[in-house]
């Protein structure tokens, strides 16, 4: 039997307020949540600020802190980004931040997407 997939439309905020985002979450047979983030109409980071180089995805879990899920795979020509990540938690918040350094260990203050997922 295929796993059920939950889909969430997410609004982005300034400076990426015109982007369209979707988060899909699938629970695997082992109970792990596999999430896929897709964002369209996303401005190149350097166009927003020349010091910015990447969109980074984070997973924040109450009581566990925040973890870097990865750098959004950004296609400048299509102005879109994608990332697939996993988490064992059923309640978590997904954040996307603009970063000067893709290797950042914590999110900057420039959060362009934030979505709490509780029933995945």
PDB file of C-alpha atoms in Angstrom:
ATOM      1  CA  UNK A   1       0.000   0.000   0.000  1.00  0.00           C
ATOM      2  CA  UNK A   2       1.506   3.402  -0.975  1.00  0.00           C
ATOM      3  CA  UNK A   3       2.190   5.910   1.778  1.00  0.00           C
ATOM      4  CA  UNK A   4      -0.114   8.861   2.149  1.00  0.00           C
ATOM      5  CA  UNK A   5       1.353  12.205   1.139  1.00  0.00           C
ATOM      6  CA  UNK A   6       0.353  15.457   2.833  1.00  0.00           C
ATOM      7  CA  UNK A   7       0.775  18.640   0.790  1.00  0.00           C
ATOM      8  CA  UNK A   8       1.016  22.174   2.109  1.00  0.00           C
ATOM      9  CA  UNK A   9       0.901  25.422   0.163  1.00  0.00           C
ATOM     10  CA  UNK A  10       3.132  27.923   1.929  1.00  0.00           C
ATOM     11  CA  UNK A  11       3.385  31.683   1.584  1.00  0.00           C
ATOM     12  CA  UNK A  12       6.840  33.157   1.478  1.00  0.00           C
ATOM     13  CA  UNK A  13       7.736  36.447   3.107  1.00  0.00           C
ATOM     14  CA  UNK A  14       9.838  39.443   2.128  1.00  0.00           C
ATOM     15  CA  UNK A  15      12.246  39.614   0.399  1.00  0.00           C
ATOM     16  CA  UNK A  16      10.968  36.508  -1.443  1.00  0.00           C
ATOM     17  CA  UNK A  17       7.276  37.326  -1.046  1.00  0.00           C
ATOM     18  CA  UNK A  18       6.375  36.565  -4.690  1.00  0.00           C
ATOM     19  CA  UNK A  19       7.545  32.953  -4.536  1.00  0.00           C
ATOM     20  CA  UNK A  20       5.159  29.997  -4.536  1.00  0.00           C
ATOM     21  CA  UNK A  21       6.113  27.172  -2.207  1.00  0.00           C
ATOM     22  CA  UNK A  22       4.832  23.676  -1.644  1.00  0.00           C
ATOM     23  CA  UNK A  23       5.910  21.171   0.983  1.00  0.00           C
ATOM     24  CA  UNK A  24       5.017  17.502   0.583  1.00  0.00           C
ATOM     25  CA  UNK A  25       5.446  15.059   3.462  1.00  0.00           C
ATOM     26  CA  UNK A  26       5.321  11.288   3.109  1.00  0.00           C
ATOM     27  CA  UNK A  27       5.559   8.922   6.057  1.00  0.00           C
ATOM     28  CA  UNK A  28       7.678   5.894   5.181  1.00  0.00           C
ATOM     29  CA  UNK A  29       7.019   2.335   6.388  1.00  0.00           C
ATOM     30  CA  UNK A  30       9.561   2.929   9.169  1.00  0.00           C
ATOM     31  CA  UNK A  31       7.795   6.099  10.380  1.00  0.00           C
ATOM     32  CA  UNK A  32      10.352   8.545   9.004  1.00  0.00           C
ATOM     33  CA  UNK A  33       8.914  11.703   7.427  1.00  0.00           C
ATOM     34  CA  UNK A  34      10.323  12.411   3.987  1.00  0.00           C
ATOM     35  CA  UNK A  35       9.702  15.999   3.013  1.00  0.00           C
ATOM     36  CA  UNK A  36      10.106  17.638  -0.355  1.00  0.00           C
ATOM     37  CA  UNK A  37      10.224  21.396  -0.632  1.00  0.00           C
ATOM     38  CA  UNK A  38       9.586  23.022  -3.999  1.00  0.00           C
ATOM     39  CA  UNK A  39       9.666  26.774  -4.490  1.00  0.00           C
ATOM     40  CA  UNK A  40       8.900  28.551  -7.771  1.00  0.00           C
ATOM     41  CA  UNK A  41       9.352  32.226  -8.764  1.00  0.00           C
ATOM     42  CA  UNK A  42      12.262  32.569  -6.364  1.00  0.00           C
ATOM     43  CA  UNK A  43      14.634  35.481  -6.947  1.00  0.00           C
ATOM     44  CA  UNK A  44      18.362  34.759  -7.139  1.00  0.00           C
ATOM     45  CA  UNK A  45      19.893  35.410  -3.700  1.00  0.00           C
ATOM     46  CA  UNK A  46      22.459  37.893  -5.071  1.00  0.00           C
ATOM     47  CA  UNK A  47      19.679  39.941  -6.674  1.00  0.00           C
ATOM     48  CA  UNK A  48      18.159  40.473  -3.230  1.00  0.00           C
ATOM     49  CA  UNK A  49      21.542  41.381  -1.742  1.00  0.00           C
ATOM     50  CA  UNK A  50      24.967  40.915  -3.397  1.00  0.00           C
ATOM     51  CA  UNK A  51      26.308  39.314  -0.192  1.00  0.00           C
ATOM     52  CA  UNK A  52      23.730  36.490  -0.305  1.00  0.00           C
ATOM     53  CA  UNK A  53      24.605  33.201  -2.012  1.00  0.00           C
ATOM     54  CA  UNK A  54      22.089  30.509  -1.049  1.00  0.00           C
ATOM     55  CA  UNK A  55      18.724  29.488   0.319  1.00  0.00           C
ATOM     56  CA  UNK A  56      19.162  27.059   3.221  1.00  0.00           C
ATOM     57  CA  UNK A  57      16.451  24.773   4.610  1.00  0.00           C
ATOM     58  CA  UNK A  58      16.188  24.102   8.342  1.00  0.00           C
ATOM     59  CA  UNK A  59      14.058  21.772  10.462  1.00  0.00           C
ATOM     60  CA  UNK A  60      13.164  22.999  13.938  1.00  0.00           C
ATOM     61  CA  UNK A  61      11.750  20.483  16.428  1.00  0.00           C
ATOM     62  CA  UNK A  62      10.305  21.628  19.774  1.00  0.00           C
ATOM     63  CA  UNK A  63      12.623  20.422  22.510  1.00  0.00           C
ATOM     64  CA  UNK A  64      15.360  19.362  20.073  1.00  0.00           C
ATOM     65  CA  UNK A  65      16.479  22.640  18.511  1.00  0.00           C
ATOM     66  CA  UNK A  66      17.146  23.425  14.871  1.00  0.00           C
ATOM     67  CA  UNK A  67      18.963  21.306  12.305  1.00  0.00           C
ATOM     68  CA  UNK A  68      20.205  22.176   8.847  1.00  0.00           C
ATOM     69  CA  UNK A  69      18.349  20.040   6.296  1.00  0.00           C
ATOM     70  CA  UNK A  70      20.452  21.278   3.400  1.00  0.00           C
ATOM     71  CA  UNK A  71      20.967  23.935   0.776  1.00  0.00           C
ATOM     72  CA  UNK A  72      18.070  24.424  -1.616  1.00  0.00           C
ATOM     73  CA  UNK A  73      19.019  23.132  -5.074  1.00  0.00           C
ATOM     74  CA  UNK A  74      18.428  26.450  -6.837  1.00  0.00           C
ATOM     75  CA  UNK A  75      18.058  26.778 -10.614  1.00  0.00           C
ATOM     76  CA  UNK A  76      18.664  30.420 -11.482  1.00  0.00           C
ATOM     77  CA  UNK A  77      17.341  30.048 -15.034  1.00  0.00           C
ATOM     78  CA  UNK A  78      14.014  28.583 -13.853  1.00  0.00           C
ATOM     79  CA  UNK A  79      14.048  30.601 -10.615  1.00  0.00           C
ATOM     80  CA  UNK A  80      13.098  27.507  -8.684  1.00  0.00           C
ATOM     81  CA  UNK A  81      14.516  25.490  -5.842  1.00  0.00           C
ATOM     82  CA  UNK A  82      14.047  21.993  -4.467  1.00  0.00           C
ATOM     83  CA  UNK A  83      15.210  19.919  -1.563  1.00  0.00           C
ATOM     84  CA  UNK A  84      14.346  16.506  -0.148  1.00  0.00           C
ATOM     85  CA  UNK A  85      15.083  15.804   3.518  1.00  0.00           C
ATOM     86  CA  UNK A  86      13.956  13.485   6.308  1.00  0.00           C
ATOM     87  CA  UNK A  87      13.014  13.761   9.960  1.00  0.00           C
ATOM     88  CA  UNK A  88      11.826  11.189  12.489  1.00  0.00           C
ATOM     89  CA  UNK A  89       9.597  13.763  14.216  1.00  0.00           C
ATOM     90  CA  UNK A  90       5.850  14.131  13.668  1.00  0.00           C
ATOM     91  CA  UNK A  91       5.776  17.804  14.715  1.00  0.00           C
ATOM     92  CA  UNK A  92       8.361  20.137  13.209  1.00  0.00           C
ATOM     93  CA  UNK A  93       8.790  23.530  11.613  1.00  0.00           C
ATOM     94  CA  UNK A  94      10.375  24.021   8.207  1.00  0.00           C
ATOM     95  CA  UNK A  95      12.297  27.254   7.655  1.00  0.00           C
ATOM     96  CA  UNK A  96      14.082  28.594   4.590  1.00  0.00           C
ATOM     97  CA  UNK A  97      16.633  31.344   5.098  1.00  0.00           C
ATOM     98  CA  UNK A  98      18.812  33.449   2.846  1.00  0.00           C
ATOM     99  CA  UNK A  99      22.467  32.952   3.678  1.00  0.00           C
ATOM    100  CA  UNK A 100      25.756  34.591   2.764  1.00  0.00           C
ATOM    101  CA  UNK A 101      27.503  31.307   3.498  1.00  0.00           C
ATOM    102  CA  UNK A 102      25.796  28.053   2.411  1.00  0.00           C
ATOM    103  CA  UNK A 103      27.761  26.281   5.170  1.00  0.00           C
ATOM    104  CA  UNK A 104      26.027  28.325   7.897  1.00  0.00           C
ATOM    105  CA  UNK A 105      25.401  26.361  11.084  1.00  0.00           C
ATOM    106  CA  UNK A 106      22.329  28.348  12.123  1.00  0.00           C
ATOM    107  CA  UNK A 107      19.750  30.370  10.189  1.00  0.00           C
ATOM    108  CA  UNK A 108      20.223  34.060   9.555  1.00  0.00           C
ATOM    109  CA  UNK A 109      17.512  36.573  10.397  1.00  0.00           C
ATOM    110  CA  UNK A 110      16.403  36.557   6.746  1.00  0.00           C
ATOM    111  CA  UNK A 111      13.729  33.852   6.939  1.00  0.00           C
ATOM    112  CA  UNK A 112      11.663  33.721   3.726  1.00  0.00           C
ATOM    113  CA  UNK A 113       9.520  30.698   4.590  1.00  0.00           C
ATOM    114  CA  UNK A 114       8.272  29.270   7.862  1.00  0.00           C
ATOM    115  CA  UNK A 115       5.713  26.475   8.229  1.00  0.00           C
ATOM    116  CA  UNK A 116       4.805  24.402  11.284  1.00  0.00           C
ATOM    117  CA  UNK A 117       3.761  20.851  10.377  1.00  0.00           C
ATOM    118  CA  UNK A 118       1.969  19.004  13.162  1.00  0.00           C
ATOM    119  CA  UNK A 119      -0.046  16.135  11.716  1.00  0.00           C
ATOM    120  CA  UNK A 120       2.181  14.546   9.141  1.00  0.00           C
TER     121      UNK A 120
END
